[in-house]
Amino acid sequence: MIETLVAFAILLLLAFARVPIALAMLIVGVAAFATKRGIAPALEQLALTTFAAGINYELSVIPLFILMGNFVARAGMSQELFRAAYTFIGHWRGGLAMSTIVACAGFGAICGSSVATAATMTRVAYPPMKKLGYSDKLAASVIAAGGTLGILIPPSTIMVIYGIMTETNIGKLFAAGVLPGILAVLLLCLAVQYVIWRDPKSGPPGARSSWAERLVAVKDIWGVVLLFIVSIGGIYGGIFTATEGAGVGAFGAFIFALARRSLTWRILFEVLVESARTTSMLFMILIGALVFANYINFTSMPTDLTDFVKRFEIHPIMVIVAICAIYVLLGTAMEELSMILLTVPVFFPLVMGLGFDPVWFGILVVVVVEIGLISPPVGMNLFVITS
């Protein structure tokens, strides 16, 4: 137990020293395993883990969803989502801000990444809000909070990783994320109204759109709706596996981008390179986390935590509260994938030992990770928007 806590402490020190999180987990995982078993077994474990991650069929869902999101962004669908939401509620006070939240939810439904949603919607929504006279504080916070919906509303790369790591059904995780996602959109819109009530000048109303303009705007987003219904609906209905659904979605997004003549050979090359770069980054983090997780599983830490909770008769809900607090603290300095990969091998056996449902815990983790992504002093979404 003590050795594992020391390993965690060293890992966090390396992370705060600006060592890339993938490299930090890799270094600590290999070094810690080497102290237990020797350098040769540690290097052998590193090679086997890297090979296993590279050939894992289920993990191919990640680059496919990334590719789908990039094609959608190039096809201009993010702007259309924002425009459609604006035509209906843009004339209200704070209407542009609420339109941004709705557009973030729509883009998250075809992207699966919080950071990517925040980055895309900053380019789409920040200039109109600034032009209309919105306060920087409200404009930035709305995009940051709305961007977190990218990992809650399916498809979500975080849910995919969680499902693979814990052997939880990915389709059930996706289905379980829909209602919390809708609820989050409504509550964020209420938060905007509260801010406007306190400071009416922070979010002035925009121009009212006619019903003809609204119908045109709604008609423009049929591609997004169709992609979601076909890819995610196919997964829900058991027609596709998650990987097949991602492949269908990526191909559909490619066809839409091609039909809209938004793809040239140069842009197609850029999309493929960008998708490959993002995938490589995620897999580097994944491999580093798996190496570190193998060391955690080799030790007795998960069992020790469960025994500790049972020995002192700590209420299961208090354990969940403590886990949530840890995620919020980690979220101030880490992006979502690193947090999930680093902590799930430790927390999941403990939570299952307390009798909680794995799907429920998965959604809870995603929601709390969202909070961490916009929590000071850092918050990854805030960092992305500032950039």
Short mmCIF file of C-alpha atoms in Angstrom, two decimals:
data_model
loop_
_atom_site.label_atom_id
_atom_site.label_comp_id
_atom_site.label_asym_id
_atom_site.label_seq_id
_atom_site.Cartn_x
_atom_site.Cartn_y
_atom_site.Cartn_z
CA MET A 1 0.00 0.00 0.00
CA ILE A 2 2.75 2.49 1.00
CA GLU A 3 4.78 1.71 -2.14
CA THR A 4 1.75 2.39 -4.32
CA LEU A 5 1.05 5.73 -2.62
CA VAL A 6 4.70 6.70 -3.14
CA ALA A 7 4.37 5.82 -6.83
CA PHE A 8 1.25 8.01 -7.08
CA ALA A 9 3.06 10.88 -5.34
CA ILE A 10 6.01 10.67 -7.74
CA LEU A 11 3.62 10.54 -10.69
CA LEU A 12 1.82 13.69 -9.55
CA LEU A 13 5.13 15.48 -8.93
CA LEU A 14 6.25 14.66 -12.47
CA ALA A 15 2.90 15.87 -13.84
CA PHE A 16 3.14 19.18 -11.95
CA ALA A 17 6.74 19.51 -13.20
CA ARG A 18 5.28 19.64 -16.75
CA VAL A 19 6.41 16.16 -17.73
CA PRO A 20 3.83 14.90 -20.29
CA ILE A 21 1.33 12.74 -18.41
CA ALA A 22 1.81 9.80 -20.79
CA LEU A 23 5.56 9.82 -20.20
CA ALA A 24 5.13 10.31 -16.44
CA MET A 25 2.85 7.27 -16.12
CA LEU A 26 5.18 5.23 -18.32
CA ILE A 27 8.29 6.11 -16.32
CA VAL A 28 6.71 5.51 -12.92
CA GLY A 29 4.96 2.32 -14.05
CA VAL A 30 8.09 0.72 -15.51
CA ALA A 31 10.33 1.85 -12.62
CA ALA A 32 7.89 0.69 -9.94
CA PHE A 33 7.38 -2.67 -11.64
CA ALA A 34 11.15 -3.05 -11.99
CA THR A 35 11.63 -2.57 -8.23
CA LYS A 36 9.19 -5.43 -7.64
CA ARG A 37 10.11 -7.90 -10.36
CA GLY A 38 13.32 -6.67 -12.00
CA ILE A 39 14.12 -4.62 -15.09
CA ALA A 40 13.73 -7.47 -17.62
CA PRO A 41 10.12 -8.35 -16.61
CA ALA A 42 9.28 -4.63 -16.48
CA LEU A 43 10.47 -4.07 -20.05
CA GLU A 44 8.73 -7.24 -21.21
CA GLN A 45 5.50 -5.99 -19.65
CA LEU A 46 5.96 -2.65 -21.43
CA ALA A 47 6.37 -4.38 -24.79
CA LEU A 48 3.36 -6.67 -24.27
CA THR A 49 1.13 -3.78 -23.11
CA THR A 50 2.08 -1.65 -26.12
CA PHE A 51 1.45 -4.53 -28.52
CA ALA A 52 -1.89 -5.43 -26.90
CA ALA A 53 -3.13 -1.83 -27.07
CA GLY A 54 -2.11 -1.54 -30.71
CA ILE A 55 -4.00 -4.64 -31.87
CA ASN A 56 -7.06 -4.23 -29.63
CA TYR A 57 -10.04 -4.22 -32.01
CA GLU A 58 -12.35 -2.45 -29.55
CA LEU A 59 -9.96 0.52 -29.31
CA SER A 60 -10.34 1.19 -33.02
CA VAL A 61 -13.55 3.01 -32.11
CA ILE A 62 -11.41 5.94 -30.88
CA PRO A 63 -9.74 6.98 -34.17
CA LEU A 64 -13.04 6.44 -36.01
CA PHE A 65 -14.99 8.80 -33.75
CA ILE A 66 -12.12 11.32 -33.95
CA LEU A 67 -12.19 11.11 -37.74
CA MET A 68 -15.97 11.53 -37.71
CA GLY A 69 -15.68 14.69 -35.60
CA ASN A 70 -13.01 16.18 -37.86
CA PHE A 71 -15.06 15.56 -41.01
CA VAL A 72 -18.10 17.12 -39.34
CA ALA A 73 -16.11 20.20 -38.32
CA ARG A 74 -14.72 20.60 -41.87
CA ALA A 75 -18.21 20.27 -43.32
CA GLY A 76 -19.30 23.32 -41.34
CA MET A 77 -21.88 21.46 -39.26
CA SER A 78 -20.78 23.12 -36.02
CA GLN A 79 -21.69 26.54 -37.44
CA GLU A 80 -25.05 25.20 -38.60
CA LEU A 81 -25.86 23.82 -35.15
CA PHE A 82 -25.07 27.18 -33.59
CA ARG A 83 -27.10 29.06 -36.20
CA ALA A 84 -30.12 26.76 -35.76
CA ALA A 85 -30.11 27.22 -31.99
CA TYR A 86 -29.68 30.98 -32.36
CA THR A 87 -32.69 31.42 -34.65
CA PHE A 88 -34.97 30.08 -31.90
CA ILE A 89 -33.56 31.61 -28.71
CA GLY A 90 -31.05 34.23 -29.88
CA HIS A 91 -33.51 37.11 -29.33
CA TRP A 92 -33.72 36.40 -25.59
CA ARG A 93 -31.35 37.97 -23.10
CA GLY A 94 -28.43 35.57 -22.96
CA GLY A 95 -29.80 33.88 -26.09
CA LEU A 96 -26.42 33.63 -27.78
CA ALA A 97 -24.97 32.00 -24.66
CA MET A 98 -27.79 29.45 -24.48
CA SER A 99 -27.47 28.84 -28.22
CA THR A 100 -23.80 28.05 -27.61
CA ILE A 101 -24.72 25.48 -24.95
CA VAL A 102 -27.25 23.79 -27.24
CA ALA A 103 -24.72 23.79 -30.11
CA CYS A 104 -22.07 22.30 -27.80
CA ALA A 105 -24.50 19.49 -26.96
CA GLY A 106 -25.19 18.87 -30.65
CA PHE A 107 -21.52 18.92 -31.60
CA GLY A 108 -20.68 16.68 -28.63
CA ALA A 109 -23.17 14.15 -30.01
CA ILE A 110 -20.94 13.70 -33.07
CA CYS A 111 -17.54 14.46 -31.57
CA GLY A 112 -17.04 12.68 -28.23
CA SER A 113 -14.35 14.98 -26.84
CA SER A 114 -14.71 17.80 -24.34
CA VAL A 115 -11.53 19.60 -25.35
CA ALA A 116 -12.37 19.36 -29.08
CA THR A 117 -15.90 20.67 -28.45
CA ALA A 118 -14.56 23.63 -26.46
CA ALA A 119 -11.95 24.43 -29.11
CA THR A 120 -14.42 24.22 -32.00
CA MET A 121 -17.17 26.23 -30.32
CA THR A 122 -14.70 28.93 -29.27
CA ARG A 123 -14.06 29.61 -32.96
CA VAL A 124 -17.76 29.43 -33.83
CA ALA A 125 -19.51 31.15 -30.89
CA TYR A 126 -17.04 33.55 -29.26
CA PRO A 127 -16.81 36.11 -32.13
CA PRO A 128 -20.63 36.58 -32.39
CA MET A 129 -20.95 36.95 -28.61
CA LYS A 130 -18.11 39.46 -28.52
CA LYS A 131 -19.62 41.40 -31.45
CA LEU A 132 -23.00 41.63 -29.72
CA GLY A 133 -21.41 42.98 -26.54
CA TYR A 134 -21.32 39.93 -24.27
CA SER A 135 -18.97 40.09 -21.31
CA ASP A 136 -15.79 38.06 -21.70
CA LYS A 137 -16.57 36.34 -18.42
CA LEU A 138 -19.94 35.01 -19.58
CA ALA A 139 -18.80 34.16 -23.11
CA ALA A 140 -15.75 32.17 -22.00
CA SER A 141 -17.49 30.38 -19.14
CA VAL A 142 -20.42 29.33 -21.32
CA ILE A 143 -18.10 27.78 -23.92
CA ALA A 144 -16.01 26.08 -21.23
CA ALA A 145 -19.04 24.62 -19.44
CA GLY A 146 -20.83 23.74 -22.67
CA GLY A 147 -17.69 22.06 -23.97
CA THR A 148 -17.80 19.54 -21.14
CA LEU A 149 -20.97 18.10 -22.71
CA GLY A 150 -18.69 16.55 -25.36
CA ILE A 151 -17.82 13.66 -23.04
CA LEU A 152 -21.29 13.20 -21.51
CA ILE A 153 -23.56 13.11 -24.57
CA PRO A 154 -22.75 10.00 -26.62
CA PRO A 155 -20.63 9.10 -28.46
CA SER A 156 -17.99 9.70 -25.83
CA THR A 157 -14.39 8.53 -26.05
CA ILE A 158 -14.23 8.57 -22.25
CA MET A 159 -17.20 6.20 -22.00
CA VAL A 160 -15.56 3.92 -24.56
CA ILE A 161 -12.31 3.80 -22.58
CA TYR A 162 -14.18 3.26 -19.31
CA GLY A 163 -16.27 0.49 -20.88
CA ILE A 164 -13.20 -1.29 -22.25
CA MET A 165 -11.25 -0.99 -18.97
CA THR A 166 -14.12 -2.21 -16.78
CA GLU A 167 -15.78 -4.59 -19.30
CA THR A 168 -18.99 -2.57 -19.07
CA ASN A 169 -21.36 -2.57 -22.04
CA ILE A 170 -20.56 0.55 -24.11
CA GLY A 171 -24.07 0.70 -25.62
CA LYS A 172 -25.58 0.85 -22.11
CA LEU A 173 -23.13 3.60 -21.14
CA PHE A 174 -24.11 5.62 -24.21
CA ALA A 175 -27.82 5.16 -23.45
CA ALA A 176 -27.29 6.16 -19.83
CA GLY A 177 -25.56 9.40 -20.85
CA VAL A 178 -28.49 10.84 -22.85
CA LEU A 179 -30.78 11.93 -19.99
CA PRO A 180 -27.99 13.46 -17.84
CA GLY A 181 -26.79 15.26 -20.98
CA ILE A 182 -30.22 16.80 -21.61
CA LEU A 183 -30.52 17.72 -17.93
CA ALA A 184 -27.08 19.36 -18.03
CA VAL A 185 -28.10 21.48 -21.03
CA LEU A 186 -31.23 22.71 -19.22
CA LEU A 187 -29.36 23.49 -16.00
CA LEU A 188 -26.59 25.34 -17.84
CA CYS A 189 -29.22 27.46 -19.62
CA LEU A 190 -30.79 28.23 -16.23
CA ALA A 191 -27.35 29.25 -14.97
CA VAL A 192 -27.03 31.67 -17.90
CA GLN A 193 -30.40 33.20 -17.01
CA TYR A 194 -29.27 33.62 -13.41
CA VAL A 195 -26.13 35.47 -14.55
CA ILE A 196 -28.20 37.70 -16.86
CA TRP A 197 -30.65 38.42 -14.02
CA ARG A 198 -27.77 39.62 -11.86
CA ASP A 199 -26.05 41.55 -14.67
CA PRO A 200 -28.39 42.28 -17.64
CA LYS A 201 -25.60 44.02 -19.59
CA SER A 202 -23.47 40.85 -19.71
CA GLY A 203 -25.72 39.15 -22.27
CA PRO A 204 -27.80 41.52 -24.44
CA PRO A 205 -30.50 40.04 -26.72
CA GLY A 206 -29.90 39.49 -30.42
CA ALA A 207 -32.16 40.00 -33.41
CA ARG A 208 -35.40 38.00 -33.65
CA SER A 209 -35.48 35.46 -36.50
CA SER A 210 -38.54 34.83 -38.63
CA TRP A 211 -40.15 31.39 -38.81
CA ALA A 212 -38.91 31.08 -42.39
CA GLU A 213 -35.32 31.59 -41.17
CA ARG A 214 -35.87 29.07 -38.40
CA LEU A 215 -37.17 26.44 -40.81
CA VAL A 216 -34.17 26.97 -43.10
CA ALA A 217 -31.79 26.68 -40.14
CA VAL A 218 -33.43 23.47 -38.91
CA LYS A 219 -33.31 22.02 -42.41
CA ASP A 220 -29.55 22.69 -42.51
CA ILE A 221 -28.85 20.42 -39.53
CA TRP A 222 -30.55 17.33 -40.93
CA GLY A 223 -27.12 15.85 -41.64
CA VAL A 224 -26.10 16.02 -37.98
CA VAL A 225 -29.38 14.44 -36.89
CA LEU A 226 -29.08 11.68 -39.48
CA LEU A 227 -25.50 10.88 -38.47
CA PHE A 228 -26.50 10.63 -34.82
CA ILE A 229 -29.55 8.47 -35.53
CA VAL A 230 -27.69 6.08 -37.82
CA SER A 231 -24.44 5.64 -35.86
CA ILE A 232 -25.60 5.98 -32.24
CA GLY A 233 -29.11 4.66 -32.89
CA GLY A 234 -27.58 1.61 -34.53
CA ILE A 235 -25.47 0.99 -31.42
CA TYR A 236 -28.50 1.43 -29.11
CA GLY A 237 -30.61 -0.88 -31.24
CA GLY A 238 -27.99 -3.62 -31.32
CA ILE A 239 -27.57 -3.30 -35.10
CA PHE A 240 -23.91 -2.25 -34.78
CA THR A 241 -21.20 -2.77 -32.25
CA ALA A 242 -19.64 0.48 -30.97
CA THR A 243 -16.75 0.05 -33.42
CA GLU A 244 -19.04 -0.59 -36.38
CA GLY A 245 -21.21 2.39 -35.42
CA ALA A 246 -18.13 4.60 -35.30
CA GLY A 247 -17.08 3.34 -38.73
CA VAL A 248 -20.52 4.06 -40.19
CA GLY A 249 -20.49 7.52 -38.60
CA ALA A 250 -17.02 8.35 -39.95
CA PHE A 251 -17.98 7.21 -43.44
CA GLY A 252 -21.25 9.17 -43.29
CA ALA A 253 -19.41 12.33 -42.16
CA PHE A 254 -16.96 11.86 -45.04
CA ILE A 255 -19.83 11.61 -47.54
CA PHE A 256 -21.46 14.77 -46.14
CA ALA A 257 -18.19 16.71 -46.31
CA LEU A 258 -17.66 15.46 -49.86
CA ALA A 259 -21.22 16.34 -50.93
CA ARG A 260 -20.83 19.86 -49.56
CA ARG A 261 -17.62 20.29 -51.53
CA SER A 262 -15.74 21.20 -48.37
CA LEU A 263 -13.04 18.59 -49.03
CA THR A 264 -10.08 19.07 -51.30
CA TRP A 265 -7.09 16.74 -51.48
CA ARG A 266 -5.17 19.12 -49.23
CA ILE A 267 -7.99 19.37 -46.65
CA LEU A 268 -8.50 15.58 -46.71
CA PHE A 269 -4.78 15.14 -46.01
CA GLU A 270 -5.00 17.66 -43.13
CA VAL A 271 -8.01 15.86 -41.64
CA LEU A 272 -6.26 12.48 -41.79
CA VAL A 273 -3.04 13.88 -40.29
CA GLU A 274 -4.93 15.69 -37.54
CA SER A 275 -6.91 12.54 -36.71
CA ALA A 276 -3.73 10.44 -36.69
CA ARG A 277 -1.98 12.98 -34.44
CA THR A 278 -4.86 13.06 -31.95
CA THR A 279 -5.13 9.26 -31.99
CA SER A 280 -1.39 8.89 -31.38
CA MET A 281 -1.59 11.27 -28.43
CA LEU A 282 -4.51 9.35 -26.91
CA PHE A 283 -2.82 5.99 -27.41
CA MET A 284 0.40 7.25 -25.82
CA ILE A 285 -1.60 8.27 -22.76
CA LEU A 286 -3.46 4.95 -22.87
CA ILE A 287 -0.27 2.86 -23.02
CA GLY A 288 1.33 4.84 -20.20
CA ALA A 289 -1.79 4.43 -18.07
CA LEU A 290 -2.04 0.69 -18.78
CA VAL A 291 1.58 0.19 -17.73
CA PHE A 292 0.93 2.07 -14.50
CA ALA A 293 -2.38 0.24 -13.98
CA ASN A 294 -0.60 -3.11 -14.35
CA TYR A 295 1.64 -2.12 -11.47
CA ILE A 296 -1.39 -1.06 -9.39
CA ASN A 297 -3.09 -4.38 -10.07
CA PHE A 298 0.13 -6.21 -9.21
CA THR A 299 0.08 -4.60 -5.76
CA SER A 300 -2.65 -5.13 -3.19
CA MET A 301 -3.90 -1.54 -3.22
CA PRO A 302 -7.46 -2.13 -4.62
CA THR A 303 -8.03 -4.95 -2.12
CA ASP A 304 -6.50 -2.93 0.72
CA LEU A 305 -8.82 -0.01 0.01
CA THR A 306 -11.87 -2.28 0.06
CA ASP A 307 -10.73 -3.90 3.33
CA PHE A 308 -10.08 -0.45 4.84
CA VAL A 309 -13.62 0.72 4.03
CA LYS A 310 -15.18 -2.46 5.40
CA ARG A 311 -13.03 -2.48 8.54
CA PHE A 312 -13.97 1.05 9.56
CA GLU A 313 -17.56 0.68 8.31
CA ILE A 314 -17.41 3.84 6.19
CA HIS A 315 -20.75 4.56 4.54
CA PRO A 316 -20.61 3.72 0.81
CA ILE A 317 -21.97 7.16 -0.14
CA MET A 318 -19.14 8.84 1.77
CA VAL A 319 -16.68 6.77 -0.28
CA ILE A 320 -18.35 8.02 -3.48
CA VAL A 321 -18.16 11.62 -2.19
CA ALA A 322 -14.43 11.21 -1.52
CA ILE A 323 -13.88 9.78 -5.02
CA CYS A 324 -15.78 12.71 -6.54
CA ALA A 325 -13.62 15.19 -4.61
CA ILE A 326 -10.45 13.50 -5.90
CA TYR A 327 -11.68 13.76 -9.50
CA VAL A 328 -12.45 17.47 -9.13
CA LEU A 329 -8.95 18.10 -7.73
CA LEU A 330 -7.27 16.08 -10.50
CA GLY A 331 -9.35 17.90 -13.11
CA THR A 332 -7.65 21.19 -12.26
CA ALA A 333 -4.38 19.89 -13.72
CA MET A 334 -5.20 16.94 -16.02
CA GLU A 335 -7.36 16.30 -19.07
CA GLU A 336 -10.19 13.81 -18.89
CA LEU A 337 -8.55 10.73 -20.40
CA SER A 338 -5.54 10.84 -18.06
CA MET A 339 -7.81 11.06 -15.04
CA ILE A 340 -9.93 8.10 -16.08
CA LEU A 341 -6.99 5.89 -17.01
CA LEU A 342 -5.09 6.77 -13.85
CA THR A 343 -7.86 6.24 -11.31
CA VAL A 344 -10.33 3.66 -12.63
CA PRO A 345 -8.03 0.67 -11.92
CA VAL A 346 -7.96 1.78 -8.28
CA PHE A 347 -11.51 3.00 -7.73
CA PHE A 348 -13.54 0.53 -9.82
CA PRO A 349 -12.82 -2.63 -7.74
CA LEU A 350 -13.59 -0.64 -4.58
CA VAL A 351 -16.90 0.68 -5.94
CA MET A 352 -17.95 -2.74 -7.21
CA GLY A 353 -17.09 -4.21 -3.82
CA LEU A 354 -19.52 -1.73 -2.27
CA GLY A 355 -22.31 -2.96 -4.55
CA PHE A 356 -22.75 -0.03 -6.94
CA ASP A 357 -23.79 -0.44 -10.57
CA PRO A 358 -20.88 -0.08 -13.06
CA VAL A 359 -22.98 1.91 -15.58
CA TRP A 360 -24.15 4.33 -12.86
CA PHE A 361 -20.59 4.79 -11.61
CA GLY A 362 -19.34 5.37 -15.16
CA ILE A 363 -21.82 8.20 -15.76
CA LEU A 364 -21.07 9.68 -12.32
CA VAL A 365 -17.35 9.69 -13.09
CA VAL A 366 -17.92 11.43 -16.43
CA VAL A 367 -20.05 14.14 -14.78
CA VAL A 368 -17.50 14.79 -12.03
CA VAL A 369 -14.65 14.83 -14.54
CA GLU A 370 -16.62 17.52 -16.39
CA ILE A 371 -16.57 19.66 -13.24
CA GLY A 372 -12.82 19.18 -12.93
CA LEU A 373 -12.28 20.34 -16.51
CA ILE A 374 -13.60 23.83 -15.67
CA SER A 375 -12.29 24.11 -12.10
CA PRO A 376 -9.57 26.60 -11.14
CA PRO A 377 -6.63 27.08 -10.93
CA VAL A 378 -6.17 25.40 -14.33
CA GLY A 379 -9.09 23.46 -15.84
CA MET A 380 -8.22 22.03 -19.24
CA ASN A 381 -11.22 23.55 -21.05
CA LEU A 382 -10.32 27.01 -19.75
CA PHE A 383 -6.76 26.50 -20.92
CA VAL A 384 -7.95 25.51 -24.41
CA ILE A 385 -10.28 28.53 -24.71
CA THR A 386 -7.54 30.91 -23.57
CA SER A 387 -5.22 29.47 -26.21
#
